[in-house]
CSV table of C-alpha atoms in Angstrom, one decimal:
chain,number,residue,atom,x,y,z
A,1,UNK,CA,8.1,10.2,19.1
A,2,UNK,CA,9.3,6.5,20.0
A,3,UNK,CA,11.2,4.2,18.7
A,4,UNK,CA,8.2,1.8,18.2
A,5,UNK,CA,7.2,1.4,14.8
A,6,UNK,CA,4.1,3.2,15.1
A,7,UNK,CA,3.9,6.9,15.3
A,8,UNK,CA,2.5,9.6,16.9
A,9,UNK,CA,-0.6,11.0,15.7
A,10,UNK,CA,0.7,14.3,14.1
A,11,UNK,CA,-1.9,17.3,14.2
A,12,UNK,CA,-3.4,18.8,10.8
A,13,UNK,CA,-1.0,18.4,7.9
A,14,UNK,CA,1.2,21.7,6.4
A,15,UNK,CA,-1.2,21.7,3.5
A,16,UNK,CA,-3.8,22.9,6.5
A,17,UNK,CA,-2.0,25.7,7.0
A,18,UNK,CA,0.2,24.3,9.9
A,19,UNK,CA,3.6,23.8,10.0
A,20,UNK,CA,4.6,21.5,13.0
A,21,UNK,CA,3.1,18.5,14.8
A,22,UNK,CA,3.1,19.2,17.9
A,23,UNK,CA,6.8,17.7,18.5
A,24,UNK,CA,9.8,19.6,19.5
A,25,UNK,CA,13.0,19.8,16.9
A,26,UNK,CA,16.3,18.6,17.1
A,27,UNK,CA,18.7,20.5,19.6
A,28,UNK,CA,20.0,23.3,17.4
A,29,UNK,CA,18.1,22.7,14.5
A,30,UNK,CA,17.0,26.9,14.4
A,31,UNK,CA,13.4,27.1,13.6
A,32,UNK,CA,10.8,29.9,13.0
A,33,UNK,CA,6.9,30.8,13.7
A,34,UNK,CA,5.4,27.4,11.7
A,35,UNK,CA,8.2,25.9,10.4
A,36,UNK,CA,9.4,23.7,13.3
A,37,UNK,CA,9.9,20.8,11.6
A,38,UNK,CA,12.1,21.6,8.5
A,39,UNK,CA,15.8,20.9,8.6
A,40,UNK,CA,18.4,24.5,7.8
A,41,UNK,CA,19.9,22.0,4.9
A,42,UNK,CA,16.7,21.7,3.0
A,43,UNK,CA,16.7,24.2,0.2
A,44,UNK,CA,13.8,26.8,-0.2
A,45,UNK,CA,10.5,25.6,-1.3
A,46,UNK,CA,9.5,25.4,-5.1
A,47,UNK,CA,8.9,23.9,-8.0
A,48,UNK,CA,12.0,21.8,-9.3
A,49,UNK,CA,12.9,22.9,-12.4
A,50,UNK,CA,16.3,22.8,-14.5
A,51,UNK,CA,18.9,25.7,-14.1
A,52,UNK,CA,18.4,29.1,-16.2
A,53,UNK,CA,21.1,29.1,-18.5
A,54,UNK,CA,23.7,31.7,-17.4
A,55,UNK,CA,22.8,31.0,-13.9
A,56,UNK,CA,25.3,29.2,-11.6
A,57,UNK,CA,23.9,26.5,-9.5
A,58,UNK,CA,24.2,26.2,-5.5
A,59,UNK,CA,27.4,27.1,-3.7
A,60,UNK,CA,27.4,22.9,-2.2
A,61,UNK,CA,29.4,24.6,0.9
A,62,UNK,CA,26.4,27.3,1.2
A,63,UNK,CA,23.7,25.6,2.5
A,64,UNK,CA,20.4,27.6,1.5
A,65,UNK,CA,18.5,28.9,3.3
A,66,UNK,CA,15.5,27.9,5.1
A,67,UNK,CA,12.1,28.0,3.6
A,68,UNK,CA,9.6,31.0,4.9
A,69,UNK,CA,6.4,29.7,7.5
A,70,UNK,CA,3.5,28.6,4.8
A,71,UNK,CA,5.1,28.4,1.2
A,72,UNK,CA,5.6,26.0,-0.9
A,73,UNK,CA,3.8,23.2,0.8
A,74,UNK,CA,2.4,22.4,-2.8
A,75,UNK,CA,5.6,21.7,-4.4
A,76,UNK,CA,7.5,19.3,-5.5
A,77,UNK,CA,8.9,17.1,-2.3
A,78,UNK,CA,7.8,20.0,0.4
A,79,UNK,CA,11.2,22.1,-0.8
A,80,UNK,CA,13.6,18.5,-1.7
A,81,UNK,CA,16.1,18.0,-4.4
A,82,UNK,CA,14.5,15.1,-7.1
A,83,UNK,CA,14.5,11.7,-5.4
A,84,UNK,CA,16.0,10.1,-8.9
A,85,UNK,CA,19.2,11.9,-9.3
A,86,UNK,CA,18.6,15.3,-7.4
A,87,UNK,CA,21.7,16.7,-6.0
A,88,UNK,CA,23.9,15.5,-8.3
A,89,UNK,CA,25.5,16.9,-11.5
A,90,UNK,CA,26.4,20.6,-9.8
A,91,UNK,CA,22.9,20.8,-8.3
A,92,UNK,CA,25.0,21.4,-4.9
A,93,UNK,CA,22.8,19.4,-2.6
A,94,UNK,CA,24.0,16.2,-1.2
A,95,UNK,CA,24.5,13.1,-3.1
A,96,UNK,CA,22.8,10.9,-1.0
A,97,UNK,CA,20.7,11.4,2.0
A,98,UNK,CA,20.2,9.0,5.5
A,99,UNK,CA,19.5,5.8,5.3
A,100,UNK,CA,19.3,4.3,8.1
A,101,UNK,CA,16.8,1.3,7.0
A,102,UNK,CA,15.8,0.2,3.3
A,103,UNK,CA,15.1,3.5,2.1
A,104,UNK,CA,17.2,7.2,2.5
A,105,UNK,CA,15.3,9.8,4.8
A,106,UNK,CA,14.1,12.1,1.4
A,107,UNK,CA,11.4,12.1,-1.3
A,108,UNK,CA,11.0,8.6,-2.8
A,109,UNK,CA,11.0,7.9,-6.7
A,110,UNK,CA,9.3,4.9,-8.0
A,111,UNK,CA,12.3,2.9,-8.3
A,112,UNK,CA,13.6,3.5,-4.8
A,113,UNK,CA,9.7,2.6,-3.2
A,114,UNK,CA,9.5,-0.7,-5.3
A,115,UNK,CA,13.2,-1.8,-4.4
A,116,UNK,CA,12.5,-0.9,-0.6
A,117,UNK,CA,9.5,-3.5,-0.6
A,118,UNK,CA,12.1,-5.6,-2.0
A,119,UNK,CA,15.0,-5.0,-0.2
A,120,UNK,CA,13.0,-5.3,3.2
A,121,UNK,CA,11.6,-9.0,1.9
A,122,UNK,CA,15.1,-10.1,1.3
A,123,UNK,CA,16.6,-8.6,4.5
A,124,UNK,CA,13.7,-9.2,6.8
A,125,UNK,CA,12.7,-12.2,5.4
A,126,UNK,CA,12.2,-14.2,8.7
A,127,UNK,CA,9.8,-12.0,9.8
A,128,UNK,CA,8.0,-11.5,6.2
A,129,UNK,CA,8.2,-14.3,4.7
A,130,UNK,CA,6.0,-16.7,7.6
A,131,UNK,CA,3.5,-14.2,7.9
A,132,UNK,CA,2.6,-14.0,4.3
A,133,UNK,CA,3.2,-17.8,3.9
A,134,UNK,CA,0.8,-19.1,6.5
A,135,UNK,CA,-2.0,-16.5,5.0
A,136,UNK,CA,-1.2,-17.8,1.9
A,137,UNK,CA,-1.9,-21.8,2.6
A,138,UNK,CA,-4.8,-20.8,5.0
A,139,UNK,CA,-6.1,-18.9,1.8
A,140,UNK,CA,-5.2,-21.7,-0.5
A,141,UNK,CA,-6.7,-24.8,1.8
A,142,UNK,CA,-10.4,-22.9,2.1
A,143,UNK,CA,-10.6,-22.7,-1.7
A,144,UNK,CA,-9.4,-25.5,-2.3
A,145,UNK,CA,-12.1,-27.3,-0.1
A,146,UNK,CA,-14.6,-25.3,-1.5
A,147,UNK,CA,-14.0,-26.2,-5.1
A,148,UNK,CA,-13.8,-29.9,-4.6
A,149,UNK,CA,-16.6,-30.5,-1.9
A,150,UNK,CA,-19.0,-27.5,-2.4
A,151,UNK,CA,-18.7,-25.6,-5.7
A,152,UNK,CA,-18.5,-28.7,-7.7
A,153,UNK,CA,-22.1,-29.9,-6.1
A,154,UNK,CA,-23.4,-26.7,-7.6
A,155,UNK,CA,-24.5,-27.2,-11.4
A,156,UNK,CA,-25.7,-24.0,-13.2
A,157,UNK,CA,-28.8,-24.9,-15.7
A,158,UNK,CA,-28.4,-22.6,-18.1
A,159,UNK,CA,-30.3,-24.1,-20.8
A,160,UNK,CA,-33.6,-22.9,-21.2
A,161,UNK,CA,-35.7,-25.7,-19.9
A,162,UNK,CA,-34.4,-25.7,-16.4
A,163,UNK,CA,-37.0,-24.4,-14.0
A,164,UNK,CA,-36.5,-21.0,-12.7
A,165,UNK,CA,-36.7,-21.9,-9.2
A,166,UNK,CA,-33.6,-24.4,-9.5
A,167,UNK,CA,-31.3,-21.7,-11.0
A,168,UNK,CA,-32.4,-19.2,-8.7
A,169,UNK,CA,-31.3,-21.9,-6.2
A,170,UNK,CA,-28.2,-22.5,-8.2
A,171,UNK,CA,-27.2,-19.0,-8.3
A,172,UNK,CA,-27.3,-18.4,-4.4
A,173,UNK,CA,-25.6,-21.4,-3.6
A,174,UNK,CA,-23.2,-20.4,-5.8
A,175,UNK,CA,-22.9,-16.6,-4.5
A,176,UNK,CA,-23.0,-18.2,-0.5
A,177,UNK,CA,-19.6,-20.1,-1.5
A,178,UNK,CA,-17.8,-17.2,-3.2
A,179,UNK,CA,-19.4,-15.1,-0.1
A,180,UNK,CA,-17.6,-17.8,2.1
A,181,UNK,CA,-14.3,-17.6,0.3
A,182,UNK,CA,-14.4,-13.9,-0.1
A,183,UNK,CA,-14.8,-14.0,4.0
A,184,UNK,CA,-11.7,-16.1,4.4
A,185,UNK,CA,-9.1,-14.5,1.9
A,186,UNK,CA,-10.1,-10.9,3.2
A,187,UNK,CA,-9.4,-12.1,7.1
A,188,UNK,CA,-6.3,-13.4,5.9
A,189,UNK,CA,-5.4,-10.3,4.3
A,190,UNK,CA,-6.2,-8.1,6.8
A,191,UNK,CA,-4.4,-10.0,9.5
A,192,UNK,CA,-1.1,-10.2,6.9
A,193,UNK,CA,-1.2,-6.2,6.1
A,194,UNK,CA,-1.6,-5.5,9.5
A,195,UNK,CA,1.6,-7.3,10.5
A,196,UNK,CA,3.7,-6.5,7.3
A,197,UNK,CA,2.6,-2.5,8.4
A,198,UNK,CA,4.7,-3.3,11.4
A,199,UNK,CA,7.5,-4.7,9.6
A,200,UNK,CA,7.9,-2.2,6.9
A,201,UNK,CA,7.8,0.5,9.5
A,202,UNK,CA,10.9,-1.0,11.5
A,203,UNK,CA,12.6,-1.4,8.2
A,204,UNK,CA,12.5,1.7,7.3
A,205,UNK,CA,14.4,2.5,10.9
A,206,UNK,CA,16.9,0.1,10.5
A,207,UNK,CA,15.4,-2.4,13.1
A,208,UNK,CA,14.7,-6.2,12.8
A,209,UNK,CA,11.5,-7.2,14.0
A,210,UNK,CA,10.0,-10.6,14.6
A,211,UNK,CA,6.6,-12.3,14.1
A,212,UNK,CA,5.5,-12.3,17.9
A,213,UNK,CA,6.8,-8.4,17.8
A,214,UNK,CA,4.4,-7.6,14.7
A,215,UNK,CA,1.6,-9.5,16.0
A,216,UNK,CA,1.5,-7.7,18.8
A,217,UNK,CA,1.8,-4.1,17.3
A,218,UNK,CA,-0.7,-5.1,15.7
A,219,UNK,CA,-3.5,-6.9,17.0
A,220,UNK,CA,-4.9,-3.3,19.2
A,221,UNK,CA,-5.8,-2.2,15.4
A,222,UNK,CA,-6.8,-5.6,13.7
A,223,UNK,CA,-10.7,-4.6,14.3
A,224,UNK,CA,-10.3,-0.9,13.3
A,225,UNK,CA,-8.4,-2.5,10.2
A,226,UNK,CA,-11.6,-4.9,9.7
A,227,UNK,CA,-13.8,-2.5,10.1
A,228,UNK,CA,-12.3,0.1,7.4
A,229,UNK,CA,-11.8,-2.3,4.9
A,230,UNK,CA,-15.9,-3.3,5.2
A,231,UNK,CA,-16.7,0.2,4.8
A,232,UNK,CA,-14.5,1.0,1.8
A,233,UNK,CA,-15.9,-2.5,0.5
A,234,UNK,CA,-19.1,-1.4,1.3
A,235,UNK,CA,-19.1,1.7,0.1
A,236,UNK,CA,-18.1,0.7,-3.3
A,237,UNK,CA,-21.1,-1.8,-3.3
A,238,UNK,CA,-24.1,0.6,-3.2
A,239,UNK,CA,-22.4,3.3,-5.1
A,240,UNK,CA,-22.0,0.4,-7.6
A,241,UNK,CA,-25.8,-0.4,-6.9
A,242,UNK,CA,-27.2,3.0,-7.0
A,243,UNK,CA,-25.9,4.0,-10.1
A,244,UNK,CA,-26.7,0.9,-12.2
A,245,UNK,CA,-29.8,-0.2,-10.4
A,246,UNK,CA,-32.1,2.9,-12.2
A,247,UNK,CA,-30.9,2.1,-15.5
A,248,UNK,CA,-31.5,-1.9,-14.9
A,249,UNK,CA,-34.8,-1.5,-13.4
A,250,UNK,CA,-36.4,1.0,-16.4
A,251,UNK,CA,-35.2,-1.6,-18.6
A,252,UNK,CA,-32.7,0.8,-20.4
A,253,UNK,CA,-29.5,-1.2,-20.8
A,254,UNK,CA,-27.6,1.8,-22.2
A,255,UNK,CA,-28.6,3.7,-19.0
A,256,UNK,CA,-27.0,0.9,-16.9
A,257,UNK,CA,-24.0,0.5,-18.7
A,258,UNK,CA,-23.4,4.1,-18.9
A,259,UNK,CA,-24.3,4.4,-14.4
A,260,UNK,CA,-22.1,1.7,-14.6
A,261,UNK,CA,-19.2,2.9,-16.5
A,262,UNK,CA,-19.2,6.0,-13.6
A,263,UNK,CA,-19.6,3.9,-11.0
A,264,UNK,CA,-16.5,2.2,-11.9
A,265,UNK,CA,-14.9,5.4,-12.3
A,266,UNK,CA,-16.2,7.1,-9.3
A,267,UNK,CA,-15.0,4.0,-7.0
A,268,UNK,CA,-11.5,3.8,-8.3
A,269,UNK,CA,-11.2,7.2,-7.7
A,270,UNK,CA,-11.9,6.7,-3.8
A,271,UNK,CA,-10.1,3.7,-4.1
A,272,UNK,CA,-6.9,5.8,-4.8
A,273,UNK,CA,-8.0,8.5,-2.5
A,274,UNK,CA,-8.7,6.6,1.0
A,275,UNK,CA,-5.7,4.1,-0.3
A,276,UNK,CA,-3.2,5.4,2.4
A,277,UNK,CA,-6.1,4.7,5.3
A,278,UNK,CA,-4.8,1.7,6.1
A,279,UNK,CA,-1.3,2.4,7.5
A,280,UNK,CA,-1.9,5.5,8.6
A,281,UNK,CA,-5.0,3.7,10.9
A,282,UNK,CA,-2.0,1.1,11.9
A,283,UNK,CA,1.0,3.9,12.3
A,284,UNK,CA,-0.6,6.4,13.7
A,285,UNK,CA,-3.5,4.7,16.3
A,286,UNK,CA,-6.4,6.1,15.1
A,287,UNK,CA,-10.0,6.1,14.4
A,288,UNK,CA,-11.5,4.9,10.9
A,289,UNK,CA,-13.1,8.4,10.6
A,290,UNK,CA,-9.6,9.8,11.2
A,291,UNK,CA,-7.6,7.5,8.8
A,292,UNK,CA,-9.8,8.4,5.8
A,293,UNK,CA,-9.2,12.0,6.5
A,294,UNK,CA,-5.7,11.7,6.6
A,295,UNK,CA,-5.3,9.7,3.3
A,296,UNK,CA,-7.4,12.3,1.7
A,297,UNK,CA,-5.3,15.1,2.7
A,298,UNK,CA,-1.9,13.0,1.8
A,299,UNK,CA,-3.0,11.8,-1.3
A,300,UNK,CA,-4.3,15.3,-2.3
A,301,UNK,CA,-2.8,16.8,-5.3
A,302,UNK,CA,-0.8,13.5,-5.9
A,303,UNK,CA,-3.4,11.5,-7.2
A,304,UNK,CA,-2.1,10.1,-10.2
A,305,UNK,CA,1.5,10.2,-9.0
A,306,UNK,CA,-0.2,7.4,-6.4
A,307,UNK,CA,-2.5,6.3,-9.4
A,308,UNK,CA,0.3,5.4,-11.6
A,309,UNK,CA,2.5,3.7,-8.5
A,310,UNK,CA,-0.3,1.7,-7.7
A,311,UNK,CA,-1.4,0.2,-11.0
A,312,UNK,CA,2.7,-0.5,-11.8
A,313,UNK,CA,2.8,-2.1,-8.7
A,314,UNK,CA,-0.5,-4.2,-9.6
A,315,UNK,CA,0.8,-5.1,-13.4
A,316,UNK,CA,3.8,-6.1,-11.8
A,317,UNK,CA,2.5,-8.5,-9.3
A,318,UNK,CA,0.0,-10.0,-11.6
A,319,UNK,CA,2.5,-10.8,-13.8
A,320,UNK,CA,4.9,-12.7,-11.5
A,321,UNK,CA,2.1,-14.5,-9.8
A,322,UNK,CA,0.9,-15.5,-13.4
A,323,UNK,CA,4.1,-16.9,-14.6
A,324,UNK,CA,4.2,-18.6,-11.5
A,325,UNK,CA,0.3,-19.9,-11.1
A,326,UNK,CA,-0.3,-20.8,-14.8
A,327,UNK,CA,2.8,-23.5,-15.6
A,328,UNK,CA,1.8,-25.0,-12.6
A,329,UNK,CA,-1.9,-25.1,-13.5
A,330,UNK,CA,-1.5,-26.2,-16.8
A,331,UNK,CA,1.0,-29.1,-15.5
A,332,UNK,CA,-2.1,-29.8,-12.8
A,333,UNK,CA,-4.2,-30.3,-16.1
A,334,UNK,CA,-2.8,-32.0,-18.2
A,335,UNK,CA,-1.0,-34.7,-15.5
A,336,UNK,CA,-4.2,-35.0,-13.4
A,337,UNK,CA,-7.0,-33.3,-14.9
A,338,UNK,CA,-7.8,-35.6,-18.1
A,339,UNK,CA,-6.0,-33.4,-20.7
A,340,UNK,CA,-6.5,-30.7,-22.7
A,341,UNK,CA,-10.0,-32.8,-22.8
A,342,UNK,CA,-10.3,-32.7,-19.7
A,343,UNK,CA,-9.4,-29.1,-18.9
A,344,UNK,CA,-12.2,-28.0,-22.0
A,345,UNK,CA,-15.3,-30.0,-21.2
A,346,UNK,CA,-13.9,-29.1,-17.1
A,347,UNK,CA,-14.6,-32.3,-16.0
A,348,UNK,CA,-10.7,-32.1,-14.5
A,349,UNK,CA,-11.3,-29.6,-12.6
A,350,UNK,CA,-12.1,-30.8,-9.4
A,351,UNK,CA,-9.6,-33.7,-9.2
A,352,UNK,CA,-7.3,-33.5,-6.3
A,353,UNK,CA,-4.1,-33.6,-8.1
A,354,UNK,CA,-5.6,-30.5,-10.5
A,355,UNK,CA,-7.1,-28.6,-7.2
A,356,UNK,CA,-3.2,-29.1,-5.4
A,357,UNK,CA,-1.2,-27.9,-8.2
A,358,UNK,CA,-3.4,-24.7,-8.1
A,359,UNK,CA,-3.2,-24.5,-4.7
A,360,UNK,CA,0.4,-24.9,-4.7
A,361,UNK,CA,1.0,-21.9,-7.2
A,362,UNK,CA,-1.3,-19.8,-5.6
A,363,UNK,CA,0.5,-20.4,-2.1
A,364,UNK,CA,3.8,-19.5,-3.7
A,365,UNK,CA,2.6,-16.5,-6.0
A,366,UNK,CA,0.9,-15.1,-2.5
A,367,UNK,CA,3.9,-15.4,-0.6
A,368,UNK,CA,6.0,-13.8,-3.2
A,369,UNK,CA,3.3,-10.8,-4.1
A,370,UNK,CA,1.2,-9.7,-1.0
A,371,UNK,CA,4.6,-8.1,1.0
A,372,UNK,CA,5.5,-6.3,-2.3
A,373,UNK,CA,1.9,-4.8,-2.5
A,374,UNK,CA,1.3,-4.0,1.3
A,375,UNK,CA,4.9,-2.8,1.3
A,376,UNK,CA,4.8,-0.3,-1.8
A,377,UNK,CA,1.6,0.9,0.4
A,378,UNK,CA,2.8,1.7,3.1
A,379,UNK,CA,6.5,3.1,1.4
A,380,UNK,CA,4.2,5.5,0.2
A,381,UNK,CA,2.0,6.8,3.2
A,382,UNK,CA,5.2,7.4,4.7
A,383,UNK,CA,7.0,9.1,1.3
A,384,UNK,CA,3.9,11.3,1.4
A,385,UNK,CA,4.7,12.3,5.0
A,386,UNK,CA,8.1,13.2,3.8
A,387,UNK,CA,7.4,15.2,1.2
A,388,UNK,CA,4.3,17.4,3.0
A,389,UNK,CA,5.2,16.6,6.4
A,390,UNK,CA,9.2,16.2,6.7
A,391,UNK,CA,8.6,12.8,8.4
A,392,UNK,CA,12.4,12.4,8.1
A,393,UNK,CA,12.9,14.3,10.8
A,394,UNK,CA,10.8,12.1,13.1
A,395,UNK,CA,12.6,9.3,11.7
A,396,UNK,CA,15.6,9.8,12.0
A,397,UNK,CA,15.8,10.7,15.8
A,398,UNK,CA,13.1,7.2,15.7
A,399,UNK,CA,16.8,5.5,14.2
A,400,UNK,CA,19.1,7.1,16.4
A,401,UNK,CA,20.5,9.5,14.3
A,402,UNK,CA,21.7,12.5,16.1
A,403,UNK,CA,22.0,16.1,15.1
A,404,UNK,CA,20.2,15.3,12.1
A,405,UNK,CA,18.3,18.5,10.4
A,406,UNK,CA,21.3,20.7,12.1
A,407,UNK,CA,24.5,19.9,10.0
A,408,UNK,CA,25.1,18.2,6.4
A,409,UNK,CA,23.7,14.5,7.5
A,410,UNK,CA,26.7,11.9,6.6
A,411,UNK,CA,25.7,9.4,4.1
A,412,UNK,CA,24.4,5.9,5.2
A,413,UNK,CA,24.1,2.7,3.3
């Protein structure tokens, strides 16, 4: 391993039945047949659970003993102490673990992955902050274009006298436009995760990184990155379409609702599944085919844990960039749009001072949001790592951090 902020393509995961990657150890850390990459501090493997009463914890100058080749890669944090107050209290383990970067070298709780997407935008905001800024106004510009010279030439008849033939043409105007807009905001976005990947990976080492540095890490992946996010996007599309399409055509509206209801289901559920492809197809180097497989075996058996991250992080960032979109909106309305009127019959709508105001709240609420959501991502591809993989080992030496796995590591801030 490197110190760039991609990494090595490790082999097939502990859950396979393997127990290194293919690198060598730390001088003197001992190791056994299949268990290469586990420090002699980490305790044996197992469910956490509290104390029995009557039973005295951890001698915290013993340090326990190393877990056996091929158990307990199922449990809790691949053998850990708790991320959210493990080790303390008379557990006996450490207090705090590494940290070279914004997060410590262990098993990640909610908390810590939100406040290291956090703590990396404040720190490294040089770097983060431009990238997601100039996505954000080339995001904002296109639809703003579109909705004062193109959408509003678009009028949907819906009243029943309007010949079929102009709503038809109405409708696939109207789909080209949101086809064109789609295009834009998902280049934008690819481009922006691809480069935040970088900078969230450097963070997490303790190194700085720049613009020209992320674009450059990279760009080798932008096409793989495109080409994923087509598939998955894709994919979702015609399972979407296969499932409702039987019901529609028969005429039986029950039947479609109900193919799509498990659609919907069925897509969120791959959705979670393939939703640590995309930094482990930008850390690691590899192949679409490859990045899906490895999300699938890191998100295995933590499904909703990555569920419930996920959907906090999304309630979250739809919340800030409401409070920041809507006051600015509404102000956009009612100063340039013709009122509350205006803003009901939406005849304001397409007014430039209306369209800017919106466009000014979207460019700030994306700026603020995307590096929280592409960091939390890829926080926890590489907490999953952690826990099934002992990533920390790789990471540390990555940081500089020597003898790490062979003594008590010392605590960092």
């Amino acid at each position: 391993m490197n110190d760039s902020p991609g990494w090595a393509t490790p082999g097939s995961s502990p859950s396979d039945g393997e127990g290194s990657h293919g690198t060598q150890p730390p001088a003197g850390n001992p190791t056994g047949p299949g268990d290469s990459k586990w420090s002699a501090e980490q305790p044996p493997p197992g469910q956490w659970s509290s104390p029995t009463p009557g039973q005295t914890p951890p001698n915290p100058q013993q340090p326990p003993a190393a877990p056996q080749p091929g158990a307990g890669w199922g449990s809790y944090g691949g053998g850990y102490p708790p991320p959210n107050g493990g080790g303390q209290g008379g557990w006996g383990y450490p207090a705090q673990a590494v940290k070279p970067g914004v997060i410590p070298l262990r098993p990640l709780g909610m908390g810590e992955i939100l406040d290291g997407a956090v703590t990396t935008m404040r720190k490294h905001w040089r770097a983060v902050l431009p990238i997601t800024l100039v996505v954000a106004v080339v995001v904002q510009l296109a639809t703003l274009l579109l909705q004062k010279y193109a959408f509003s030439d678009v009028v949907l008849d819906q009243s029943s006298s309007a010949p079929l033939d102009d709503q038809i043409d109405a409708l696939g105007s109207l789909a080209a436009l949101t086809a064109v807009d789609g295009f834009v905001q998902l280049i934008a976005s690819i481009v922006a995760t691809a480069m935040l990947t970088m900078v969230f990976s450097r963070a997490v080492l303790g190194h700085g990184s720049s613009i020209g540095a992320a674009w450059r890490e990279a760009r080798p992946q932008l096409a793989r990155l495109f080409g994923l996010t087509l598939l998955l996007g894709i994919g979702s599309a015609l399972l979407f379409t296969v499932l409702v399409l039987p019901g529609a055509l028969a005429g039986q509206g029950a039947l479609a609702v109900l193919g799509g209801l498990v659609a919907l289901g069925l897509i969120l559920w791959l959705w979670i599944r393939f939703a640590l492809a995309s930094p482990a197809l930008m850390l690691e180097k590899t192949t679409i085919r490859k990045a899906l497989t490895r999300s699938s075996k890191l998100v295995k058996d933590s499904w909703w844990r990555i569920f419930g991250i996920t959907l906090l992080t999304s309630l979250i960032t739809g919340i800030v960039a409401a409070l920041i979109v809507l006051p600015l909106t509404l102000v956009g309305g009612l100063v340039f749009g013709g009122g509350l009127e205006g803003m009901a019959e939406g005849s304001g709508a397409t007014s430039w001072g209306y369209l800017i105001m919106a466009a000014i709240g979207g460019v700030i609420a994306l700026t603020i949001t995307m590096p929280i959501q592409a960091g939390v991502t890829v926080l926890l591809y590489i907490d999953q790592r952690i826990r099934r993989e002992a990533l920390d080992l790789e990471l540390a030496r990555a940081a500089g951090i020597e003898n790490y796995g062979t003594t008590t590591p010392p605590t960092g801030g």
